[in-house]
Short mmCIF file of C-alpha atoms in Angstrom, two decimals:
data_model
loop_
_atom_site.label_atom_id
_atom_site.label_comp_id
_atom_site.label_asym_id
_atom_site.label_seq_id
_atom_site.Cartn_x
_atom_site.Cartn_y
_atom_site.Cartn_z
CA MET J 1 -66.00 -34.03 30.38
CA SER J 2 -63.23 -32.13 28.80
CA GLY J 3 -65.97 -30.39 26.47
CA LEU J 4 -66.55 -28.10 29.22
CA ALA J 5 -66.89 -24.45 28.03
CA SER J 6 -65.81 -25.41 24.78
CA ASP J 7 -68.48 -23.93 22.65
CA GLY J 8 -67.59 -20.41 21.31
CA SER J 9 -71.36 -19.08 22.32
CA ASN J 10 -70.46 -20.22 26.03
CA PRO J 11 -70.45 -16.72 28.30
CA ASP J 12 -67.29 -18.36 29.89
CA VAL J 13 -65.27 -18.22 26.50
CA SER J 14 -66.97 -14.71 25.64
CA VAL J 15 -65.41 -13.20 28.88
CA LEU J 16 -62.45 -15.09 28.30
CA TYR J 17 -61.93 -13.57 24.88
CA ASP J 18 -63.20 -10.10 26.48
CA ILE J 19 -60.23 -10.27 29.08
CA ASN J 20 -57.76 -11.69 27.22
CA GLY J 21 -58.43 -9.12 24.28
CA LEU J 22 -56.88 -6.69 26.57
CA ALA J 23 -53.22 -8.22 26.08
CA LYS J 24 -53.87 -7.76 22.36
CA ASP J 25 -54.35 -3.97 22.72
CA ALA J 26 -51.97 -3.27 25.32
CA PRO J 27 -48.26 -2.42 24.97
CA PRO J 28 -45.54 -5.57 24.78
CA TRP J 29 -43.59 -4.21 28.26
CA PHE J 30 -47.33 -4.01 29.78
CA ASP J 31 -47.93 -8.15 28.64
CA ARG J 32 -44.57 -8.94 30.28
CA VAL J 33 -45.35 -7.26 33.30
CA MET J 34 -48.45 -8.99 33.53
CA GLU J 35 -46.78 -12.13 32.88
CA PHE J 36 -44.68 -11.46 35.27
CA VAL J 37 -47.42 -10.55 38.14
CA GLY J 38 -49.71 -13.45 37.39
CA GLU J 39 -46.62 -16.06 37.33
CA TYR J 40 -44.60 -14.52 40.55
CA GLY J 41 -45.60 -11.07 41.23
CA ILE J 42 -48.89 -11.89 43.49
CA MET J 43 -47.62 -14.80 45.30
CA LEU J 44 -44.64 -12.83 46.28
CA GLY J 45 -47.18 -9.97 47.16
CA LEU J 46 -48.94 -12.93 49.30
CA VAL J 47 -45.92 -13.83 50.98
CA LEU J 48 -45.06 -10.20 51.89
CA VAL J 49 -48.63 -9.77 53.43
CA ALA J 50 -48.38 -13.22 55.82
CA LEU J 51 -44.72 -11.47 56.83
CA TRP J 52 -46.39 -7.98 57.92
CA CYS J 53 -49.21 -9.75 59.43
CA TRP J 54 -46.97 -11.75 61.77
CA TRP J 55 -45.15 -9.03 62.54
CA SER J 56 -48.05 -7.38 63.52
CA VAL J 57 -49.65 -9.90 65.71
CA ARG J 58 -46.35 -10.20 67.68
CA ARG J 59 -46.76 -6.72 68.86
CA ARG J 60 -50.19 -6.31 69.44
CA GLY J 61 -52.80 -7.66 71.86
CA THR J 62 -52.67 -10.38 74.58
CA LEU J 63 -50.33 -13.15 74.30
CA GLY J 64 -53.53 -15.36 73.71
CA ASP J 65 -54.28 -13.22 70.67
CA SER J 66 -50.96 -13.61 69.21
CA VAL J 67 -50.94 -17.56 69.61
CA SER J 68 -54.37 -17.60 68.18
CA ALA J 69 -53.55 -15.34 65.12
CA LEU J 70 -50.15 -17.10 64.69
CA ALA J 71 -51.66 -20.80 64.32
CA GLY J 72 -54.04 -19.14 61.91
CA LEU J 73 -51.22 -17.65 59.97
CA VAL J 74 -49.68 -20.94 59.85
CA TRP J 75 -52.44 -22.30 58.63
CA ALA J 76 -52.36 -20.16 55.80
CA PRO J 77 -49.99 -21.77 53.56
CA LEU J 78 -50.90 -25.04 54.53
CA ALA J 79 -54.15 -24.75 53.33
CA ALA J 80 -52.76 -23.63 50.17
CA GLY J 81 -50.85 -26.90 50.03
CA VAL J 82 -53.92 -29.38 51.01
CA ALA J 83 -56.08 -27.41 48.38
CA LEU J 84 -53.14 -28.14 45.60
CA LEU J 85 -53.27 -31.71 46.70
CA VAL J 86 -57.11 -31.86 46.31
CA ASN J 87 -56.71 -30.42 43.13
CA ILE J 88 -54.93 -33.18 41.65
CA PRO J 89 -57.70 -35.80 40.98
CA ILE J 90 -60.02 -32.98 40.36
CA ARG J 91 -58.31 -32.08 37.25
CA GLY J 92 -57.76 -35.72 36.20
CA PHE J 93 -61.45 -36.47 36.31
CA VAL J 94 -62.19 -33.24 34.63
CA GLU J 95 -59.38 -33.13 31.84
CA ARG J 96 -60.33 -29.81 30.63
CA PRO J 97 -57.90 -28.53 28.13
CA ARG J 98 -56.03 -25.32 28.36
CA PRO J 99 -58.21 -22.46 25.98
CA PHE J 100 -55.67 -21.75 23.60
CA LYS J 101 -55.83 -25.07 22.85
CA ASP J 102 -59.71 -25.17 21.92
CA HIS J 103 -59.82 -21.49 20.40
CA ARG J 104 -58.16 -19.37 18.21
CA GLY J 105 -57.06 -16.24 18.35
CA LEU J 106 -55.99 -16.01 22.15
CA GLU J 107 -53.16 -13.81 23.24
CA VAL J 108 -51.20 -16.62 25.17
CA LEU J 109 -48.31 -14.83 27.39
CA VAL J 110 -46.93 -18.03 28.91
CA ASP J 111 -45.50 -20.90 27.10
CA GLY J 112 -45.32 -24.41 27.89
CA LYS J 113 -48.44 -25.13 29.70
CA THR J 114 -49.43 -28.41 29.02
CA ASP J 115 -51.50 -29.71 31.81
CA TYR J 116 -55.34 -29.48 32.38
CA SER J 117 -56.89 -26.24 33.04
CA PHE J 118 -59.64 -26.88 35.42
CA VAL J 119 -59.36 -25.68 38.18
CA SER J 120 -56.27 -23.15 38.54
CA ASP J 121 -53.84 -23.83 40.69
CA HIS J 122 -52.75 -20.08 40.56
CA ALA J 123 -56.17 -19.17 41.75
CA THR J 124 -56.31 -22.06 44.21
CA MET J 125 -53.50 -21.13 46.07
CA ALA J 126 -53.77 -17.65 46.28
CA MET J 127 -57.98 -17.90 47.79
CA ALA J 128 -56.48 -20.55 50.20
CA ILE J 129 -53.92 -18.09 51.45
CA GLY J 130 -56.43 -15.07 51.63
CA VAL J 131 -58.96 -16.93 53.41
CA GLY J 132 -56.09 -18.37 55.84
CA LEU J 133 -55.07 -14.73 56.47
CA PHE J 134 -58.63 -13.85 57.22
CA VAL J 135 -59.11 -16.48 59.98
CA ALA J 136 -56.21 -15.03 61.69
CA HIS J 137 -56.72 -11.32 60.72
CA ARG J 138 -59.21 -9.74 59.10
CA LYS J 139 -57.50 -6.71 57.83
CA PHE J 140 -54.64 -8.26 56.27
CA GLY J 141 -56.60 -10.93 54.94
CA LEU J 142 -58.96 -8.52 52.94
CA ALA J 143 -55.93 -7.34 51.52
CA ALA J 144 -54.77 -10.96 50.72
CA ILE J 145 -58.12 -11.89 49.22
CA ALA J 146 -57.80 -8.86 47.24
CA LEU J 147 -54.39 -9.86 45.96
CA ALA J 148 -56.29 -13.25 44.96
CA PHE J 149 -59.01 -11.76 42.95
CA ALA J 150 -56.19 -10.10 40.88
CA GLU J 151 -54.54 -13.28 40.59
CA GLY J 152 -57.48 -14.86 38.77
CA PHE J 153 -57.91 -11.84 36.49
CA CYS J 154 -54.33 -12.21 35.70
CA ARG J 155 -54.73 -15.79 34.62
CA VAL J 156 -57.63 -15.02 32.14
CA TYR J 157 -55.81 -12.02 30.97
CA MET J 158 -52.65 -14.23 30.43
CA GLY J 159 -54.88 -16.94 27.91
CA VAL J 160 -53.85 -20.02 30.17
CA HIS J 161 -57.57 -20.31 32.04
CA TYR J 162 -60.99 -20.01 31.61
CA PRO J 163 -63.03 -17.53 33.97
CA THR J 164 -64.76 -20.83 35.52
CA ASP J 165 -61.08 -22.30 36.11
CA VAL J 166 -60.35 -19.05 38.51
CA ILE J 167 -64.09 -19.40 39.81
CA GLY J 168 -63.39 -23.07 40.82
CA GLY J 169 -59.93 -22.25 42.31
CA PHE J 170 -61.51 -19.49 44.27
CA ALA J 171 -63.94 -22.00 45.59
CA LEU J 172 -61.21 -24.90 46.39
CA GLY J 173 -59.15 -22.59 48.12
CA THR J 174 -61.87 -21.09 50.30
CA ALA J 175 -63.69 -24.29 51.36
CA VAL J 176 -60.19 -26.14 52.21
CA ALA J 177 -59.07 -22.89 54.17
CA LEU J 178 -62.44 -22.93 55.97
CA LEU J 179 -63.79 -26.32 56.20
CA LEU J 180 -60.57 -27.81 57.92
CA ALA J 181 -59.70 -24.64 59.97
CA PRO J 182 -61.04 -25.74 63.20
CA LEU J 183 -59.05 -29.01 62.83
CA ALA J 184 -55.95 -27.28 61.77
CA HIS J 185 -56.16 -24.50 64.81
CA ALA J 186 -56.66 -27.40 67.32
CA LEU J 187 -53.52 -29.02 66.32
CA LEU J 188 -51.66 -26.03 65.49
CA THR J 189 -52.42 -23.75 68.59
CA PRO J 190 -50.55 -25.98 71.45
CA LEU J 191 -47.79 -26.51 68.84
CA VAL J 192 -47.65 -22.31 68.98
CA SER J 193 -48.37 -22.32 72.52
CA ALA J 194 -45.31 -24.55 73.56
CA ILE J 195 -43.11 -22.15 71.08
CA ALA J 196 -44.37 -19.05 73.01
CA ARG J 197 -42.94 -21.08 76.02
CA SER J 198 -39.36 -21.74 74.88
CA LYS J 199 -36.34 -19.63 75.21
CA HIS J 200 -35.27 -19.55 71.66
CA GLY J 201 -38.69 -19.65 69.95
CA ALA J 202 -40.72 -17.19 71.93
CA ARG J 203 -39.90 -14.21 69.86
CA LEU J 204 -41.13 -15.55 66.81
CA VAL J 205 -44.76 -15.26 68.88
CA ARG J 206 -44.51 -12.02 70.84
CA SER J 207 -41.99 -9.42 70.12
CA ARG J 208 -39.69 -7.89 72.66
CA HIS J 209 -41.62 -4.70 73.30
CA ALA J 210 -45.00 -6.57 73.71
CA VAL J 211 -43.15 -9.12 76.62
CA GLU J 212 -42.21 -6.48 78.39
CA ARG J 213 -45.43 -4.66 78.10
CA CYS J 214 -47.06 -7.85 79.16
CA PRO J 215 -44.87 -10.47 80.75
CA LEU J 216 -45.44 -14.27 79.81
CA PRO J 217 -48.06 -15.88 82.36
CA GLU J 218 -47.83 -19.19 83.61
CA THR J 219 -50.86 -20.24 81.46
CA LEU J 220 -51.78 -18.77 77.99
CA GLY J 221 -55.52 -18.62 78.23
CA ILE J 222 -55.61 -19.39 75.01
CA PRO J 223 -59.41 -18.92 73.60
CA GLU J 224 -61.16 -21.49 71.63
CA PRO J 225 -61.02 -20.92 68.29
CA GLN J 226 -64.07 -19.43 66.42
CA LEU J 227 -64.56 -18.29 63.21
CA GLY J 228 -65.91 -14.49 62.90
CA SER J 229 -65.38 -13.60 66.68
CA GLY J 230 -62.75 -10.73 67.70
CA ASN J 231 -62.93 -7.12 67.58
CA GLY J 232 -62.55 -7.07 63.68
CA GLU J 233 -58.97 -7.52 63.38
CA ASN J 234 -57.91 -10.87 64.86
CA GLY J 235 -60.85 -13.24 63.64
CA LEU J 236 -60.06 -15.94 66.21
CA ALA J 237 -59.18 -13.72 69.30
CA ALA J 238 -61.56 -13.61 72.20
#
């Protein structure tokens, strides 16, 4: 299957040249910025979005809302890790070379990429985190998913992935984050609930202001995780 998208007439290759061609026309400093953003910057942005989401869910809603949302928040990076593990046999099966090995004239912004191309690890991680955050909190999740799409664009712009590598990464990250979410929440919600009851870990789940406004009850009354429920912010809150 290593010949996937190796024909120059393939739309996959055409889009690759169109997007990567922007790097040729851009000034060198802009390419350096895109290189950093595509390799590290967007991943750092996703971490900041996740931290902002954590800070927000600690301060709003009921305790049950915070526990449910935090369980989803914890699942987001775990989903990315699981998706990367799933990608290992996929890459070995497809064995698709990097585009710059089969096509001349590409502006490659990152050297040293010798592993297989399909599917993109960066796109997989970014979308898994984005969808995981969307399950926990829709507004922050949408911001993270937007960053994931930007990550995919950057990988093609940098000349290290075909567009379908990125699309495959988006599909893999989304599938893992959504399909395993019910099991993950069933396992993580009791753990987060126990942390909420503990003396030293309670502030990780609820802020001091939220606790003073709504003291910790003896029973948390945490809702069953349900995708798509809530008031448009906490995707799993009843």
